[in-house]
């Protein structure tokens, strides 16, 4: 099958990019001819034709417009059987809504005022065309929550929105990493053997609930917990918050980490109490690593966990609820938690993801 995938360049610290990389690698491995339509920053990808498009870099409105127009021209001229976009552009057969709904994101973050901003207005216009099925034939949502959101906000027919969950590398993220990598990772972060390690992984600290998580650290009954923060973002306001609460000595700032599996190997629990999160690869990576997850009902990844068995789901990203959840997980049997976590992740392979997409491609081609 000849396919075009429109997406931004891969970056090791981004969940969306990691998900795209795994998907494209699996499509190529299964023998499909894949053209990756992207921008100048993309490196070579084995088994894939990379088509780098010249685009304007600044301002953000022109960057979005120039890439969207260039991608449309290439996608229409390539005789592709299916064009799938992971970006908001002007033309695609399938739009994979990996970032969810921008309209819902602005509301969840209390930023409805941002709709007057030219960039946000353009994103919303592109989103309206896509979810209104004027510039796309079909939508792929990455969670049931995201599917329902798209249908509710844009009146997209339910039959034109299909849920395809992300995949995870079950070899890279594995419980065995705890024995191989965990001790060294803890030492590098200045953690003691007896510390209980709570891990936060994600870029976009505000959206993913880092603030209330730090507040929850001040409410924990026992002071042996340490919070490791990994991801790209401005840490200064969160460092200041931790200092005001007197928990700055309990935090470790790892920054963007390429070999993030080492951090899972050092963790006792992963926390992602997000305010808005269409899915969150962190859920699958943690579960595959045998690490329980604390998440929020605002995260699509909450659909793949089993509360009380391998996770805890809080109704809202509030400090008191997060602290209660972390204490509740602590009271559960670690061995049983790890086993249930791994078991929950095992169906979510890249192969399963591609099989579901190929079935959808064939349906659209008919």
Short mmCIF file of N, CA, C and O in Angstrom, two decimals, residues 16-87:
data_model
loop_
_atom_site.label_atom_id
_atom_site.label_comp_id
_atom_site.label_asym_id
_atom_site.label_seq_id
_atom_site.Cartn_x
_atom_site.Cartn_y
_atom_site.Cartn_z
N UNK A 16 3.90 12.71 21.24
CA UNK A 16 3.26 12.63 19.94
C UNK A 16 4.25 12.13 18.90
O UNK A 16 3.95 11.28 18.07
N UNK A 17 5.48 12.66 18.94
CA UNK A 17 6.50 12.25 17.98
C UNK A 17 6.91 10.80 18.18
O UNK A 17 7.14 10.06 17.22
N UNK A 18 7.02 10.37 19.44
CA UNK A 18 7.37 8.99 19.73
C UNK A 18 6.31 8.04 19.18
O UNK A 18 6.63 6.99 18.59
N UNK A 19 5.05 8.41 19.37
CA UNK A 19 3.96 7.58 18.86
C UNK A 19 4.00 7.50 17.34
O UNK A 19 3.79 6.43 16.75
N UNK A 20 4.29 8.62 16.68
CA UNK A 20 4.38 8.64 15.22
C UNK A 20 5.54 7.78 14.74
O UNK A 20 5.41 7.03 13.76
N UNK A 21 6.67 7.88 15.40
CA UNK A 21 7.84 7.10 15.00
C UNK A 21 7.56 5.61 15.07
O UNK A 21 7.89 4.85 14.14
N UNK A 22 6.94 5.16 16.16
CA UNK A 22 6.64 3.74 16.30
C UNK A 22 5.67 3.26 15.24
O UNK A 22 5.82 2.16 14.68
N UNK A 23 4.67 4.08 14.93
CA UNK A 23 3.69 3.73 13.91
C UNK A 23 4.33 3.62 12.54
O UNK A 23 4.13 2.65 11.80
N UNK A 24 5.12 4.63 12.16
CA UNK A 24 5.74 4.63 10.83
C UNK A 24 6.73 3.48 10.68
O UNK A 24 6.79 2.82 9.63
N UNK A 25 7.50 3.21 11.71
CA UNK A 25 8.44 2.09 11.65
C UNK A 25 7.71 0.77 11.42
O UNK A 25 8.17 -0.09 10.65
N UNK A 26 6.56 0.60 12.08
CA UNK A 26 5.81 -0.64 11.93
C UNK A 26 5.17 -0.74 10.55
O UNK A 26 5.15 -1.82 9.94
N UNK A 27 4.68 0.37 10.01
CA UNK A 27 4.15 0.36 8.64
C UNK A 27 5.22 -0.07 7.65
O UNK A 27 4.98 -0.88 6.75
N UNK A 28 6.43 0.48 7.80
CA UNK A 28 7.53 0.12 6.91
C UNK A 28 7.92 -1.34 7.11
O UNK A 28 8.20 -2.06 6.13
N UNK A 29 7.96 -1.79 8.34
CA UNK A 29 8.34 -3.19 8.62
C UNK A 29 7.36 -4.16 7.98
O UNK A 29 7.76 -5.24 7.51
N UNK A 30 6.10 -3.78 7.90
CA UNK A 30 5.09 -4.65 7.29
C UNK A 30 5.08 -4.55 5.77
O UNK A 30 4.26 -5.19 5.11
N UNK A 31 5.98 -3.75 5.20
CA UNK A 31 6.15 -3.72 3.76
C UNK A 31 5.39 -2.66 3.01
O UNK A 31 5.34 -2.67 1.78
N UNK A 32 4.78 -1.70 3.71
CA UNK A 32 4.06 -0.63 3.04
C UNK A 32 5.03 0.45 2.58
O UNK A 32 6.04 0.72 3.24
N UNK A 33 4.73 1.08 1.44
CA UNK A 33 5.56 2.16 0.91
C UNK A 33 5.10 3.46 1.57
O UNK A 33 4.01 3.96 1.28
N UNK A 34 5.93 3.99 2.44
CA UNK A 34 5.55 5.17 3.23
C UNK A 34 6.39 6.36 2.82
O UNK A 34 7.63 6.31 2.83
N UNK A 35 5.72 7.46 2.46
CA UNK A 35 6.36 8.75 2.28
C UNK A 35 6.06 9.59 3.52
O UNK A 35 4.88 9.78 3.87
N UNK A 36 7.10 10.08 4.15
CA UNK A 36 6.94 10.95 5.31
C UNK A 36 7.05 12.39 4.84
O UNK A 36 8.11 12.84 4.41
N UNK A 37 5.93 13.11 4.89
CA UNK A 37 5.89 14.51 4.46
C UNK A 37 6.08 15.38 5.69
O UNK A 37 5.24 15.41 6.58
N UNK A 38 7.21 16.10 5.73
CA UNK A 38 7.59 16.77 6.96
C UNK A 38 8.40 18.03 6.62
O UNK A 38 8.32 18.53 5.48
N UNK A 39 9.15 18.54 7.56
CA UNK A 39 9.94 19.75 7.34
C UNK A 39 11.44 19.44 7.42
O UNK A 39 11.84 18.29 7.61
N UNK A 40 12.25 20.48 7.31
CA UNK A 40 13.69 20.31 7.14
C UNK A 40 14.38 19.62 8.30
O UNK A 40 15.44 19.03 8.13
N UNK A 41 13.80 19.66 9.48
CA UNK A 41 14.49 19.10 10.65
C UNK A 41 14.44 17.59 10.77
O UNK A 41 15.08 17.03 11.66
N UNK A 42 13.71 16.92 9.89
CA UNK A 42 13.56 15.47 10.02
C UNK A 42 14.81 14.72 9.54
O UNK A 42 15.30 14.95 8.44
N UNK A 43 15.28 13.79 10.36
CA UNK A 43 16.40 12.93 9.97
C UNK A 43 15.90 11.80 9.07
O UNK A 43 14.70 11.58 8.93
N UNK A 44 16.83 11.06 8.52
CA UNK A 44 16.46 9.90 7.70
C UNK A 44 15.76 8.85 8.57
O UNK A 44 16.07 8.68 9.75
N UNK A 45 14.81 8.14 7.94
CA UNK A 45 14.08 7.07 8.62
C UNK A 45 14.24 5.80 7.79
O UNK A 45 13.86 5.78 6.61
N UNK A 46 14.82 4.73 8.33
CA UNK A 46 15.04 3.51 7.55
C UNK A 46 13.74 2.97 6.97
O UNK A 46 12.72 2.87 7.66
N UNK A 47 13.78 2.64 5.67
CA UNK A 47 12.63 2.05 5.00
C UNK A 47 11.55 3.03 4.60
O UNK A 47 10.49 2.62 4.12
N UNK A 48 11.80 4.32 4.79
CA UNK A 48 10.79 5.35 4.53
C UNK A 48 11.38 6.43 3.64
O UNK A 48 12.56 6.79 3.78
N UNK A 49 10.59 6.96 2.71
CA UNK A 49 11.00 8.10 1.90
C UNK A 49 10.63 9.39 2.63
O UNK A 49 9.45 9.62 2.91
N UNK A 50 11.62 10.18 2.96
CA UNK A 50 11.39 11.43 3.69
C UNK A 50 11.32 12.58 2.69
O UNK A 50 12.27 12.82 1.93
N UNK A 51 10.19 13.28 2.67
CA UNK A 51 10.00 14.42 1.77
C UNK A 51 9.95 15.69 2.63
O UNK A 51 8.95 15.98 3.28
N UNK A 52 11.07 16.41 2.65
CA UNK A 52 11.19 17.61 3.49
C UNK A 52 10.72 18.83 2.71
O UNK A 52 11.20 19.10 1.62
N UNK A 53 9.81 19.57 3.31
CA UNK A 53 9.22 20.72 2.64
C UNK A 53 9.79 22.02 3.19
O UNK A 53 9.94 22.17 4.40
N UNK A 54 10.09 22.97 2.31
CA UNK A 54 10.52 24.29 2.79
C UNK A 54 9.33 25.04 3.38
O UNK A 54 8.27 25.12 2.77
N UNK A 55 9.51 25.56 4.56
CA UNK A 55 8.43 26.30 5.23
C UNK A 55 9.01 27.53 5.91
O UNK A 55 10.20 27.60 6.20
N UNK A 56 8.15 28.48 6.15
CA UNK A 56 8.52 29.65 6.93
C UNK A 56 8.54 29.29 8.40
O UNK A 56 7.66 28.56 8.88
N UNK A 57 9.52 29.78 9.12
CA UNK A 57 9.64 29.39 10.53
C UNK A 57 8.94 30.35 11.47
O UNK A 57 8.47 29.95 12.53
N UNK A 58 8.88 31.62 11.11
CA UNK A 58 8.28 32.63 11.98
C UNK A 58 7.48 33.61 11.13
O UNK A 58 7.83 33.88 9.98
N UNK A 59 6.39 34.15 11.68
CA UNK A 59 5.76 33.81 12.96
C UNK A 59 5.01 32.50 12.87
O UNK A 59 4.95 31.87 11.81
N UNK A 60 4.39 32.10 13.97
CA UNK A 60 3.75 30.77 14.05
C UNK A 60 2.61 30.62 13.04
O UNK A 60 2.40 29.53 12.50
N UNK A 61 1.89 31.71 12.78
CA UNK A 61 0.79 31.63 11.81
C UNK A 61 1.32 31.28 10.43
O UNK A 61 0.77 30.41 9.74
N UNK A 62 2.40 31.95 10.01
CA UNK A 62 2.96 31.67 8.68
C UNK A 62 3.61 30.28 8.64
O UNK A 62 3.59 29.63 7.59
N UNK A 63 4.18 29.85 9.72
CA UNK A 63 4.74 28.50 9.77
C UNK A 63 3.65 27.46 9.52
O UNK A 63 3.81 26.53 8.73
N UNK A 64 2.52 27.62 10.21
CA UNK A 64 1.40 26.68 10.07
C UNK A 64 0.82 26.74 8.66
O UNK A 64 0.56 25.70 8.04
N UNK A 65 0.62 27.95 8.14
CA UNK A 65 0.06 28.10 6.80
C UNK A 65 0.98 27.54 5.73
O UNK A 65 0.54 26.81 4.83
N UNK A 66 2.27 27.88 5.81
CA UNK A 66 3.20 27.46 4.76
C UNK A 66 3.34 25.94 4.72
O UNK A 66 3.39 25.34 3.64
N UNK A 67 3.39 25.31 5.88
CA UNK A 67 3.49 23.85 5.90
C UNK A 67 2.20 23.22 5.39
O UNK A 67 2.23 22.26 4.60
N UNK A 68 1.06 23.74 5.82
CA UNK A 68 -0.21 23.17 5.39
C UNK A 68 -0.39 23.24 3.89
O UNK A 68 -0.85 22.27 3.26
N UNK A 69 -0.03 24.37 3.29
CA UNK A 69 -0.18 24.53 1.84
C UNK A 69 0.81 23.65 1.08
O UNK A 69 0.46 23.02 0.07
N UNK A 70 2.06 23.60 1.55
CA UNK A 70 3.06 22.77 0.87
C UNK A 70 2.70 21.29 0.99
O UNK A 70 2.85 20.53 0.03
N UNK A 71 2.22 20.88 2.15
CA UNK A 71 1.85 19.47 2.35
C UNK A 71 0.67 19.10 1.45
O UNK A 71 0.63 17.99 0.90
N UNK A 72 -0.28 20.00 1.30
CA UNK A 72 -1.42 19.72 0.41
C UNK A 72 -0.95 19.50 -1.02
O UNK A 72 -1.40 18.56 -1.70
N UNK A 73 -0.04 20.33 -1.50
CA UNK A 73 0.46 20.21 -2.87
C UNK A 73 1.14 18.86 -3.09
O UNK A 73 0.86 18.16 -4.07
N UNK A 74 1.99 18.47 -2.15
CA UNK A 74 2.72 17.20 -2.29
C UNK A 74 1.78 16.01 -2.16
O UNK A 74 1.87 15.04 -2.92
N UNK A 75 0.86 16.07 -1.19
CA UNK A 75 -0.05 14.95 -0.97
C UNK A 75 -0.94 14.70 -2.18
O UNK A 75 -1.24 13.55 -2.52
N UNK A 76 -1.34 15.77 -2.85
CA UNK A 76 -2.22 15.61 -4.01
C UNK A 76 -1.47 15.12 -5.24
O UNK A 76 -2.09 14.58 -6.16
N UNK A 77 -0.17 15.30 -5.26
CA UNK A 77 0.60 14.96 -6.46
C UNK A 77 1.29 13.60 -6.37
O UNK A 77 1.95 13.19 -7.32
N UNK A 78 1.13 12.89 -5.27
CA UNK A 78 1.90 11.68 -5.07
C UNK A 78 1.23 10.38 -5.40
O UNK A 78 1.82 9.31 -5.19
N UNK A 79 0.01 10.38 -5.91
CA UNK A 79 -0.73 9.16 -6.24
C UNK A 79 -0.77 8.19 -5.06
O UNK A 79 -0.57 6.98 -5.21
N UNK A 80 -1.03 8.73 -3.90
CA UNK A 80 -1.10 7.90 -2.70
C UNK A 80 -2.48 7.26 -2.58
O UNK A 80 -3.50 7.86 -2.92
N UNK A 81 -2.48 6.04 -2.05
CA UNK A 81 -3.76 5.38 -1.79
C UNK A 81 -4.43 5.97 -0.56
O UNK A 81 -5.66 6.08 -0.51
N UNK A 82 -3.64 6.34 0.43
CA UNK A 82 -4.16 6.98 1.64
C UNK A 82 -3.19 8.08 2.06
O UNK A 82 -1.97 7.86 2.11
N UNK A 83 -3.72 9.24 2.39
CA UNK A 83 -2.95 10.32 3.01
C UNK A 83 -3.45 10.48 4.44
O UNK A 83 -4.63 10.75 4.66
N UNK A 84 -2.55 10.29 5.37
CA UNK A 84 -2.90 10.43 6.78
C UNK A 84 -2.08 11.55 7.39
O UNK A 84 -0.85 11.56 7.28
N UNK A 85 -2.75 12.49 8.03
CA UNK A 85 -2.04 13.60 8.64
C UNK A 85 -2.12 13.53 10.16
O UNK A 85 -3.17 13.19 10.72
N UNK A 86 -0.99 13.86 10.79
CA UNK A 86 -0.94 14.00 12.24
C UNK A 86 -0.85 15.47 12.62
O UNK A 86 -0.65 15.79 13.80
N UNK A 87 -0.99 16.34 11.63
CA UNK A 87 -0.94 17.78 11.84
C UNK A 87 -2.21 18.41 11.28
O UNK A 87 -2.90 17.82 10.44
#
